[in-house]
XYZ file of C-alpha atoms in Angstrom:
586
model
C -40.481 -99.500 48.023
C -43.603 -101.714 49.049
C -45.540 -103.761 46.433
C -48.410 -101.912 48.446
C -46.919 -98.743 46.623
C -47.219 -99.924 43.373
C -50.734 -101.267 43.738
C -52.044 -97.742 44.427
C -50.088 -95.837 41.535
C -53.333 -96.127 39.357
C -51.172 -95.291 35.746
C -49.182 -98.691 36.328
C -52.570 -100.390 35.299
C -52.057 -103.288 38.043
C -54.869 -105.745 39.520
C -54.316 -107.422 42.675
C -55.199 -111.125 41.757
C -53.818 -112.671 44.568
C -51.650 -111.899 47.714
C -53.346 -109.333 49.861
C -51.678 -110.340 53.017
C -47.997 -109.881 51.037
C -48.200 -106.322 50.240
C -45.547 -105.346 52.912
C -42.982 -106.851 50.692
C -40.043 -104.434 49.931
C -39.596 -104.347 46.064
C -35.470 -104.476 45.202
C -35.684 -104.277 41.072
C -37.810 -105.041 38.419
C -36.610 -108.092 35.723
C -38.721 -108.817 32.520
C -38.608 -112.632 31.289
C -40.542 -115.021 29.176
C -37.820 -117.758 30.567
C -39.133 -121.004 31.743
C -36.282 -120.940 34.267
C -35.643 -117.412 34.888
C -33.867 -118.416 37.963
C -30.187 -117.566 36.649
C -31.137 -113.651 36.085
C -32.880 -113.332 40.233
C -31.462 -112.779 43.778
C -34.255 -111.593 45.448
C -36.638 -108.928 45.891
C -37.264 -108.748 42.346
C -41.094 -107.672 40.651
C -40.934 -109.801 37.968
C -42.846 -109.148 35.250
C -44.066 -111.945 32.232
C -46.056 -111.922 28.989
C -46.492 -115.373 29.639
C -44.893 -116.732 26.140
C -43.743 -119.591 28.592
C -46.516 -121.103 29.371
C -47.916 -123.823 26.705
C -50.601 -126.178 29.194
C -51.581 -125.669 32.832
C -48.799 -128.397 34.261
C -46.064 -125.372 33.150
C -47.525 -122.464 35.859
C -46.497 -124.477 39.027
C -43.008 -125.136 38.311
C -42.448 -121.623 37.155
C -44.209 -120.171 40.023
C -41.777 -122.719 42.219
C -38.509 -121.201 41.113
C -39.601 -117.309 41.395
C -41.038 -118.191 45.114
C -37.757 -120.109 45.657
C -35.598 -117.756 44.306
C -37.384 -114.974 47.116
C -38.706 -112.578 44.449
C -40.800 -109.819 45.971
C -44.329 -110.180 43.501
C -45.076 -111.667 39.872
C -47.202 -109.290 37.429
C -48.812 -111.183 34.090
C -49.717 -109.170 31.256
C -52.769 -109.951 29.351
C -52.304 -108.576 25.804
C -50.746 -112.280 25.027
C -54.230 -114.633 26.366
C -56.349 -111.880 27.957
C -57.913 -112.807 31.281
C -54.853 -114.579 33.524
C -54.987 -117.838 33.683
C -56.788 -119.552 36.557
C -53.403 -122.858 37.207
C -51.124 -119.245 37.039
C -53.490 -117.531 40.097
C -53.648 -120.995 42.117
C -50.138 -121.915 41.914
C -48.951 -118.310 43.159
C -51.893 -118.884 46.236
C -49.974 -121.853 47.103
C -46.847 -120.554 46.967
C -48.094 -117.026 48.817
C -46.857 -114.950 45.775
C -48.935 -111.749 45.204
C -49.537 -111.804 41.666
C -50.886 -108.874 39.517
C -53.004 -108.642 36.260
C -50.954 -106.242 33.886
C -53.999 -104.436 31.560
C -53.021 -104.503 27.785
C -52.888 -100.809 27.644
C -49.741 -100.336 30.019
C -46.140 -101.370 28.609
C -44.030 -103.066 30.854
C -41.302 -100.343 29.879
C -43.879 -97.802 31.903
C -43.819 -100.177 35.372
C -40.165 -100.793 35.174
C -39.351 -97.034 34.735
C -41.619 -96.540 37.297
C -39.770 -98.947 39.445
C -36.362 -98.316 38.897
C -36.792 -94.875 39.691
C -38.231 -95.632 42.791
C -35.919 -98.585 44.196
C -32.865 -96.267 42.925
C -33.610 -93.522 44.452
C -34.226 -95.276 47.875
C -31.069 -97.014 47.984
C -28.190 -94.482 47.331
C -27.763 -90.336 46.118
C -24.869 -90.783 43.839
C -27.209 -91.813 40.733
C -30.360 -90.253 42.262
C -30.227 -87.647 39.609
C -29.590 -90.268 36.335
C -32.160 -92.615 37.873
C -34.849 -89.518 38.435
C -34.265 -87.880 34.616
C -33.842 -91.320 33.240
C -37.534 -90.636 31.536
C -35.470 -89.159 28.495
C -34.201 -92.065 27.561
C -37.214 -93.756 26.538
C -38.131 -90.917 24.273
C -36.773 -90.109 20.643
C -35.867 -86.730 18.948
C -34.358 -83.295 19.804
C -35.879 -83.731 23.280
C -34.374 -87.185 24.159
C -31.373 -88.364 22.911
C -32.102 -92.051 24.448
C -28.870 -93.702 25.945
C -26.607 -91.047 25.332
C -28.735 -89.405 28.257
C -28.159 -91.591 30.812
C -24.606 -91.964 29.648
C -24.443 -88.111 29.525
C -25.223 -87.986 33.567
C -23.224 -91.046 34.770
C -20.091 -88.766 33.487
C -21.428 -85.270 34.919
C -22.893 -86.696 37.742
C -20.078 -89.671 38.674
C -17.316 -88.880 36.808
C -18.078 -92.277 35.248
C -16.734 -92.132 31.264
C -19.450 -95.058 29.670
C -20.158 -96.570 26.385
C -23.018 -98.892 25.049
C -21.841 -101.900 22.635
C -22.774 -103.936 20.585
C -21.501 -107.505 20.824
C -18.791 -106.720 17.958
C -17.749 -103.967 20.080
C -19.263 -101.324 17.539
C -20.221 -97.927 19.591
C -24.367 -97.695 19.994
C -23.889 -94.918 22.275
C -21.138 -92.693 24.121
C -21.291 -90.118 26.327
C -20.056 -86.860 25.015
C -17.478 -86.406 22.593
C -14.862 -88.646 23.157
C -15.944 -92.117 20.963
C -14.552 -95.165 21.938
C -11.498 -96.281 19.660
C -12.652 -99.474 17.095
C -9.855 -101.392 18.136
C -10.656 -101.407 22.121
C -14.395 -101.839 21.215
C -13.279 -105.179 19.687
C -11.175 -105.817 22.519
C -13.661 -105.076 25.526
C -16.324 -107.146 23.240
C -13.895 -109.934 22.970
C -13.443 -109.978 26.817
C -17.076 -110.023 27.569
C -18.022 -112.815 25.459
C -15.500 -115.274 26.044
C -16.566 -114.327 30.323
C -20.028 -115.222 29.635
C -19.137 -118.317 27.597
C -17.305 -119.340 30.681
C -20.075 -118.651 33.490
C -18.494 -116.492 34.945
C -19.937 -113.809 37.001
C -20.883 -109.879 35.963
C -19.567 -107.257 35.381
C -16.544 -108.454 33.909
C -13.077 -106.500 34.623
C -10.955 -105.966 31.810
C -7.683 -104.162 30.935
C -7.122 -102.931 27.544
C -4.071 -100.487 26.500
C -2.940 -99.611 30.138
C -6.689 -98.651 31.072
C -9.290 -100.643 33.244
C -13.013 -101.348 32.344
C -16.052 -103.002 33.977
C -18.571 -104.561 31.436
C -21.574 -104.769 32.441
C -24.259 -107.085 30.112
C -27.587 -105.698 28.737
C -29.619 -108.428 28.307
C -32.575 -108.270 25.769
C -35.317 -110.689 27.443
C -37.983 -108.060 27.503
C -41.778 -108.205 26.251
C -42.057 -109.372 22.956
C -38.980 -111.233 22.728
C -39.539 -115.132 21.379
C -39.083 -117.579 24.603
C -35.792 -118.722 25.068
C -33.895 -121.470 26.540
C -31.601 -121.944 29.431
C -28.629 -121.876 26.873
C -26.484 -119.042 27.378
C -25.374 -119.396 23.489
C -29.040 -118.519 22.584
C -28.370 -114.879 23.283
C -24.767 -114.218 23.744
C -23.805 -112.787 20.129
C -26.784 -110.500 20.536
C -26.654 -108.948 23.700
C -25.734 -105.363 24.102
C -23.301 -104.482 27.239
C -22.177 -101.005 28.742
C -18.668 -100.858 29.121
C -17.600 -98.302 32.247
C -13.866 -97.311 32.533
C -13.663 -98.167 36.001
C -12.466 -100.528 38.252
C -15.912 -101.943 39.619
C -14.263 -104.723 41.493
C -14.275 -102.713 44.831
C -17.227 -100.707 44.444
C -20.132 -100.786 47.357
C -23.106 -103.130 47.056
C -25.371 -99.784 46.513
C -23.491 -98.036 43.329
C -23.521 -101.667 41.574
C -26.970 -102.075 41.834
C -27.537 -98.916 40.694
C -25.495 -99.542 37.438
C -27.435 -102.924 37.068
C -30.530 -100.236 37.146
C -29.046 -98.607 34.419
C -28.520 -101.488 32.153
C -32.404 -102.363 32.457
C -33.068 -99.238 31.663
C -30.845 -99.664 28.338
C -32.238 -102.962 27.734
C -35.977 -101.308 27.383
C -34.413 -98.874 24.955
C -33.050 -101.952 23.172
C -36.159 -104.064 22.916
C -38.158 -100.336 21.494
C -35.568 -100.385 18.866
C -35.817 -104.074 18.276
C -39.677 -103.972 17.883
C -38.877 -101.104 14.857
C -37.035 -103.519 12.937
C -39.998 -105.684 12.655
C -41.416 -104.249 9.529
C -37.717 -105.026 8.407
C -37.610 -108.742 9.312
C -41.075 -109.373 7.457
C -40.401 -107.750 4.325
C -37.381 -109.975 4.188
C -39.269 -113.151 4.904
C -41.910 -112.152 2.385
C -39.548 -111.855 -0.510
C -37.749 -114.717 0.970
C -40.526 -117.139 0.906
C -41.336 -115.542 -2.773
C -38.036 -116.380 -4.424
C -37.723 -119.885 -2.726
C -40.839 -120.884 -4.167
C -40.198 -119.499 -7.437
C -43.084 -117.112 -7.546
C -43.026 -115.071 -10.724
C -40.609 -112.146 -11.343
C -43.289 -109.748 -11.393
C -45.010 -110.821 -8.103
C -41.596 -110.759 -6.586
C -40.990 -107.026 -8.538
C -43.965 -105.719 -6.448
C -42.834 -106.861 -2.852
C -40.101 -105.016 -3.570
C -41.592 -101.703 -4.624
C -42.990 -102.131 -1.169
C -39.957 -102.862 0.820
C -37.874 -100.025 -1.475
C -39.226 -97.417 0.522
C -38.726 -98.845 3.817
C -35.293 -100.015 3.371
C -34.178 -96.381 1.605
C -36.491 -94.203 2.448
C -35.565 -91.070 0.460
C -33.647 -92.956 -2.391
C -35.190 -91.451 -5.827
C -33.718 -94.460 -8.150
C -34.082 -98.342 -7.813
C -31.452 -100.160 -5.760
C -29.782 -102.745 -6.791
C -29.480 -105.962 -4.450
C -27.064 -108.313 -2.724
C -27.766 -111.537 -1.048
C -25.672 -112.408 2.044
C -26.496 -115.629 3.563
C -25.001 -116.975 7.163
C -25.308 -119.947 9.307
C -23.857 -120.430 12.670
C -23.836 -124.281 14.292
C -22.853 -125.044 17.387
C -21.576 -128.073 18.866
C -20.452 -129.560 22.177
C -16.681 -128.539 23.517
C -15.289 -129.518 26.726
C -16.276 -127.188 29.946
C -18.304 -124.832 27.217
C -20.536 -122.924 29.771
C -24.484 -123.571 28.953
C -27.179 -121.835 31.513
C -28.279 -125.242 33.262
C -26.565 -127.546 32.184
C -23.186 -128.647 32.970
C -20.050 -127.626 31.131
C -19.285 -130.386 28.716
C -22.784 -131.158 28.517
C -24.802 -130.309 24.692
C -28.206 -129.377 26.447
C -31.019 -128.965 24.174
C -29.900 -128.292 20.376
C -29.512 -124.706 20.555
C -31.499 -122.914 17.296
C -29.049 -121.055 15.018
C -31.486 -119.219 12.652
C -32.177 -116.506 15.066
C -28.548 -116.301 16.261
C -27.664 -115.909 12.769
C -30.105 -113.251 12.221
C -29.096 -111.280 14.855
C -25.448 -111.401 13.993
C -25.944 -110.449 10.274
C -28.345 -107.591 11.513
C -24.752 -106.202 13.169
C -22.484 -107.584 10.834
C -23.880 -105.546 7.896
C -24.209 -102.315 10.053
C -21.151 -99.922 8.499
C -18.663 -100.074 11.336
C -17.776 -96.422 10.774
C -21.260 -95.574 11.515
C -22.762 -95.042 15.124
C -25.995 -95.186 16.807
C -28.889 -98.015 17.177
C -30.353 -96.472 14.504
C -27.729 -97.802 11.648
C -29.368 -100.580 11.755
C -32.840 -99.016 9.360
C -31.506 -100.106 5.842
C -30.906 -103.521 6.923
C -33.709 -106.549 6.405
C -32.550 -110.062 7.305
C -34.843 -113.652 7.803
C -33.997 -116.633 8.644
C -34.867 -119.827 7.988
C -34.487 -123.069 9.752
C -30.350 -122.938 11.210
C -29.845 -119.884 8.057
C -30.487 -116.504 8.095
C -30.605 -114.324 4.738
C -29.749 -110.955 4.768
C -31.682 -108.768 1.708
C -29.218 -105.507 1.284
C -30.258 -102.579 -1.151
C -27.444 -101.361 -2.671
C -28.291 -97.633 -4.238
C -28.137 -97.510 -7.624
C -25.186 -94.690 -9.196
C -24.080 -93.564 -12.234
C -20.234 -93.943 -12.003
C -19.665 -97.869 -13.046
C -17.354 -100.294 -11.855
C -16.091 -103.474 -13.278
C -17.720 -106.305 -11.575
C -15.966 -109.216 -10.314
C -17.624 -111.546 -12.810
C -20.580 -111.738 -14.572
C -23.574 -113.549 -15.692
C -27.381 -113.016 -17.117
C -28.890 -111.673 -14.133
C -25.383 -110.097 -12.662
C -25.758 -106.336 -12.859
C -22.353 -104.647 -12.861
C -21.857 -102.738 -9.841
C -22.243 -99.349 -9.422
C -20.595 -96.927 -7.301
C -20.158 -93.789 -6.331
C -16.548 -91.668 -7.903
C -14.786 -92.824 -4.682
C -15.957 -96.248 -3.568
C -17.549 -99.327 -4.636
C -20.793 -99.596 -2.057
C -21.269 -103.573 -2.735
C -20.578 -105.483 -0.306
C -17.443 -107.697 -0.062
C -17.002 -111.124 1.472
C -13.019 -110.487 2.343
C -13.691 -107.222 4.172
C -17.512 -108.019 6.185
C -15.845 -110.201 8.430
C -12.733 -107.868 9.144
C -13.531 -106.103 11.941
C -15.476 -108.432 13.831
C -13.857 -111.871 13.857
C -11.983 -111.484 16.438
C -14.787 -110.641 19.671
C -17.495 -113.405 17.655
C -14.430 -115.888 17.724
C -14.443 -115.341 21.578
C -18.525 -115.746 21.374
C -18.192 -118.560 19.188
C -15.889 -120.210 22.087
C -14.722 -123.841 21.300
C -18.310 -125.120 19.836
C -19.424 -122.231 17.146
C -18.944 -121.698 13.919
C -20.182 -118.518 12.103
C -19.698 -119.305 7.768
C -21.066 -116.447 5.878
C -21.538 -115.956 1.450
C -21.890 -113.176 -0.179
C -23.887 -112.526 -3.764
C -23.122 -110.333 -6.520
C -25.359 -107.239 -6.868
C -28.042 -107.940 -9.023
C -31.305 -105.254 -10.868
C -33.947 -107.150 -11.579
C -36.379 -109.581 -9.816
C -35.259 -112.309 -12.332
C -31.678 -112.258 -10.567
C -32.653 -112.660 -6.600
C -33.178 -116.423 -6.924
C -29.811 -117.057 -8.584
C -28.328 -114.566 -6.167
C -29.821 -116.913 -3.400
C -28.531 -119.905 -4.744
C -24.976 -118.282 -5.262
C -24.686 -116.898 -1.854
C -25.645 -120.521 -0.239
C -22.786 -121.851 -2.198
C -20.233 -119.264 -1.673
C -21.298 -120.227 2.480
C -20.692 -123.805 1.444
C -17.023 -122.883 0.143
C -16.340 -120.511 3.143
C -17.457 -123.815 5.637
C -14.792 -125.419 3.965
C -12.779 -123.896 5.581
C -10.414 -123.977 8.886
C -11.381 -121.265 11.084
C -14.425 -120.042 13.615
C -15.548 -116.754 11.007
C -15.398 -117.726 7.905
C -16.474 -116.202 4.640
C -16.394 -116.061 0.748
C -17.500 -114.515 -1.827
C -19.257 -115.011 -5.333
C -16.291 -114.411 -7.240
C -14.576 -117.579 -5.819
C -17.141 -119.651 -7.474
C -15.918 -119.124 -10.676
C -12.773 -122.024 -10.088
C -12.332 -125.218 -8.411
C -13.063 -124.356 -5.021
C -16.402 -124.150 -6.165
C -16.981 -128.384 -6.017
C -14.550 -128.616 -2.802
C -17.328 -128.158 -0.047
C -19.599 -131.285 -1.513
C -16.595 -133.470 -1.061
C -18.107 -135.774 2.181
C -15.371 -135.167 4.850
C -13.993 -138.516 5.483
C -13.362 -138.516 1.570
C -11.475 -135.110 2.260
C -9.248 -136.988 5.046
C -8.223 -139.546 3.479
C -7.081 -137.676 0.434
C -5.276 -135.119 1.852
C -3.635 -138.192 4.457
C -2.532 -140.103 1.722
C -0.601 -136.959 -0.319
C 0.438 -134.777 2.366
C 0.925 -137.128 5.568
C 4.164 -138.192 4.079
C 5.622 -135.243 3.423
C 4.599 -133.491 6.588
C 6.474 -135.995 9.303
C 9.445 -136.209 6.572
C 9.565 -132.457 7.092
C 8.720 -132.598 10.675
C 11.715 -135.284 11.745
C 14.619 -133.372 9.100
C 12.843 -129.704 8.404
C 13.550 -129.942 4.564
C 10.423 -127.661 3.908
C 9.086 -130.389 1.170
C 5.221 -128.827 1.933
C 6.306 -125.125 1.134
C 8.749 -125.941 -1.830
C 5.497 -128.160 -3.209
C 3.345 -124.985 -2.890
C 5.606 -122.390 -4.336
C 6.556 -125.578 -7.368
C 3.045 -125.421 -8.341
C 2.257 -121.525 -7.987
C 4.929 -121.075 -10.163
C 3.287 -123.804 -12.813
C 5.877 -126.371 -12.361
C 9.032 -123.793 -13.488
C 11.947 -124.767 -12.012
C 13.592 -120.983 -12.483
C 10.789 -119.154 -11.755
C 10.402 -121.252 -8.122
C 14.117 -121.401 -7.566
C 14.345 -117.481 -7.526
C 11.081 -117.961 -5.410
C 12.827 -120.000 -2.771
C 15.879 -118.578 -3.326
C 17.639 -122.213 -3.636
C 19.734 -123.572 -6.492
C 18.113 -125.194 -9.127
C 19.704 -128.863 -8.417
C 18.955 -127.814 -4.924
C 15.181 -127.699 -6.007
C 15.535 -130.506 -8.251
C 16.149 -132.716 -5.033
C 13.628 -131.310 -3.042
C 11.292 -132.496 -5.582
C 12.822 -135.572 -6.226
C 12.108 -136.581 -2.421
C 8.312 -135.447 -2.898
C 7.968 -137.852 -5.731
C 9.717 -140.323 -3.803
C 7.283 -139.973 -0.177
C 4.294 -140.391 -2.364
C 4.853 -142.236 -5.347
C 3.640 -139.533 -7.735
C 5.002 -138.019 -10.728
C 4.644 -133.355 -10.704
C 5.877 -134.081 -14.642
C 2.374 -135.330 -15.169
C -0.889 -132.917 -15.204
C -2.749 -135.063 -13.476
C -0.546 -135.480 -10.292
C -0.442 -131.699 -10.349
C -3.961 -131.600 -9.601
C -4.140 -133.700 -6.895
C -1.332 -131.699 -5.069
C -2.859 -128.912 -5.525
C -6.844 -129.775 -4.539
C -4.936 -131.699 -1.346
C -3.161 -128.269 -0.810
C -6.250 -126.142 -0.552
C -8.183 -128.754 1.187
C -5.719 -129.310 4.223
């Protein structure tokens, strides 16, 4: 289609500002950015369209304007519900560059012009998916009547024979097309694939083989209107992005039926960013009680904020919840040939923000895996804070009690249903998902994550806050890319191990455990294990003789040698402790 074309469709809401003698050009896609460098997402043809979140002073329209002209896009339309008029460096630097640019009015959603375009360009280029792009309308729409995604994925299977499924990046199913659910497992497994492709660069979709059966992953990129500006780091968005796995082998399909799919995906991605702006009222409940409890505002200020979010977070719920504080961080760091948008591999970049990548992951992480659908999300509120993100989880209140792990003043017991406990747990959060966010993680993330006990009152959410940071502290203690712990582990000794600097930690476990490692290393006489199982046993020679299944004199040597290596005596209590704290801290 012409950008003359879209000019004259008067519900698109467009104003020529600039460009008259360009209207000829043929319009390819659509793309929606607030990127500084959007060039990484264009080949060509593209109407792109901005809120202009980019722009901070005149001096940044000219080198934006630069890379769409250079990159051959077809037009550039501004919307004004972010400054109002178009600025007047925006409409000269496009005159130099002889890029028509539009005025978007406030009224018209950039969801409407890219529906409007993808329908158009789609049905232009090939049949096969003329009849998903043309009833594609449904999927922006909600109730009986739609049925969003599930739509679209609906018609590539009757139309294409194509069997499709929208994930999330843990693999969890947002949307399937009829009734054949994708299995957990190869959810995980086509996640897992996808991320640790786009850590590397490489190009989509991404082919992948899991169980005996081909797939194509394709990404769904949330960069729409409303979204904060991001950087050229691919890590700012790669544990948040949705993707639409197609079992297929895309690899030899035509030009025409691939660019059709990447329609598809945009068409997704606007029903992600509609979801996305619902969870607002969420994210701001959270940071108001957030910001409440940090600053110790009183109990009964804090009580009423939460009357208010109640309803939200449960709508229906007839009793008061109780509540559970779950508190991540992810960091990231530089690894050799890590792939960065930009900047070479190897390279750090710009520091790359982890609040919001920890709020995003938490937002999925807390979703029930059993359950499907965007919509699982509703009962979730998480903020972040600087490089943290704090997750606020309503826990209904039942009548059927169960012993809590430990407790304390504020520490309500928790309360559960006849058949399970619905508090959240530390060990099991992390289960299903650590294996594709170790593949987004890559070789420079870390995802640590603490859990709270449940808690009734207002009184109990600071203490809950405070308990979750340190459970995160014990769980970045840690060896591993997910890690996580819960409050019940604060209760011993492994409670002080994560303030222990980490040069300190070296050098103490170096000094115990070096020894005995190469010893065991140059004549395999399993000193390390027999040390373990001597002091899980509490220093009985029987008990960790049966253990081991050795002889007692046997054991007696073993020992022996381990007092010898490192000049220690296990007789003595003291000695005993150090083994152990080296133990857990190697």
């Amino acid at each position: 289609m012409r950008l003359r074309a879209l000019l004259e469709t008067d519900a698109l809401g467009l104003r020529l500002l600039g460009g008259e003698d360009e209207l000829d050009r043929s319009v390819r896609g659509v793309m929606t950015t607030d990127l500084r460098d959007p060039s990484r997402y264009l080949s060509g043809g593209e109407l792109v369209l901005t809120g202009l979140a980019w722009r901070r002073d005149v001096t940044d329209s000219e080198p934006f304007v630069r890379i769409l002209a250079g990159a051959g896009v077809a037009g550039l339309a501004a919307g004004e519900a972010e400054l109002g008029d178009i600025p007047g460096d925006l409409v000269e630097a496009c005159a130099r560059h002889r890029l028509p640019l539009f005025a978007v009015h406030e009224t018209v959603a950039f969801a409407t012009i890219t529906e409007h375009v993808v329908r158009q360009v789609s049905g232009e280029r090939a049949g096969d998916l003329a009849a998903v792009v043309d009833r594609h309308r449904r999927l922006m729409t909600s109730g009986p009547a739609g049925g969003g995604p599930e739509v679209v994925l609906d018609l590539l299977g009757s139309d294409l024979d194509l069997h499709a499924w929208v994930l999330s990046p843990t693999g969890r199913q947002i949307a399937g097309a009829g009734d054949a659910p994708l299995a957990g497992a190869v959810g995980a497994a086509l996640a897992g694939h996808h991320l640790a492709a786009t850590r590397t660069g490489r190009r989509a979709p991404h082919r992948a083989t899991v169980g005996g059966t081909t797939y194509s992953l394709f990404p769904i990129r949330n960069a729409g209107r409303g979204t904060a500006p991001a950087s050229r780091d691919v890590r700012e968005s790669v544990l948040s992005d949705w993707l639409l796995a197609v079992e297929a082998d895309a690899s030899d399909w035509p030009p025409a039926r691939l660019d059709l799919l990447q329609g598809v995906t945009q068409l997704i991605a606007v029903e992600r960013d509609r979801r996305d702006a619902a969870r607002t009222v969420r994210r701001r409940l959270a940071q108001e009680v957030l910001e409440l409890v940090q600053t110790g505002a009183p109990p009964a200020e804090i009580a009423a904020r939460l009357r208010v979010a109640a309803p939200v977070l449960l709508p229906g719920l007839g009793t008061a919840p109780h509540w559970q504080v779950v508190v991540a961080r992810v960091e990231w760091g530089v690894a050799e040939g890590s792939a960065t948008t930009g900047a070479p591999a190897g390279s750090s970049g710009s520091a790359v923000a982890g609040g919001p990548v920890a709020q995003a992951l938490l937002e999925e992480i807390l979703v029930d895996p059993a359950v499907t659908g965007p919509d699982s999300v509703d009962r979730i509120a998480v903020a972040h804070t600087g490089d943290e993100a704090v997750a606020l989880v309503p826990l209904p209140a039942v009548t059927a009690p169960v012993p809590a792990h430990d407790s304390g003043p504020d520490t309500a017991p928790a309360e559960a249903s006849a058949d399970e406990d619905p508090a959240l747990h530390a060990d099991v959060l992390l289960a299903a998902v650590r294996e594709p966010l170790s593949a987004g993680l890559a070789d420079d993330g870390r995802l640590t994550l603490g859990v709270s006990a449940a808690v009734h009152s207002p009184e109990g959410l600071r203490g809950a806050l405070e308990e979750a940071r340190h459970a995160r502290r014990v769980a970045a203690a840690r060896p591993g890319r997910v890690c996580a712990a819960g409050h019940h582990e604060l209760a011993s000794h492994v409670l002080l191990l994560p303030f222990v600097p980490d040069d300190v930690r070296r050098a103490f476990t170096a000094r115990l455990l070096d020894p005995l490692r190469d010893y065991d290393r140059r004549h395999r006489a399993e000193l390390i294990p027999t040390l373990e199982a001597f002091l899980d046993c509490d220093g009985s020679w029987t008990r960790c003789a049966s253990r081991l299944h050795l002889h007692v004199n046997t054991l007696r040597y073993r020992v022996g040698r381990i007092e010898q290596l490192t000049g220690r005596d296990l007789s003595r209590l003291e000695d005993k402790l150090d083994f152990f704290l080296a133990l857990r801290m190697s």
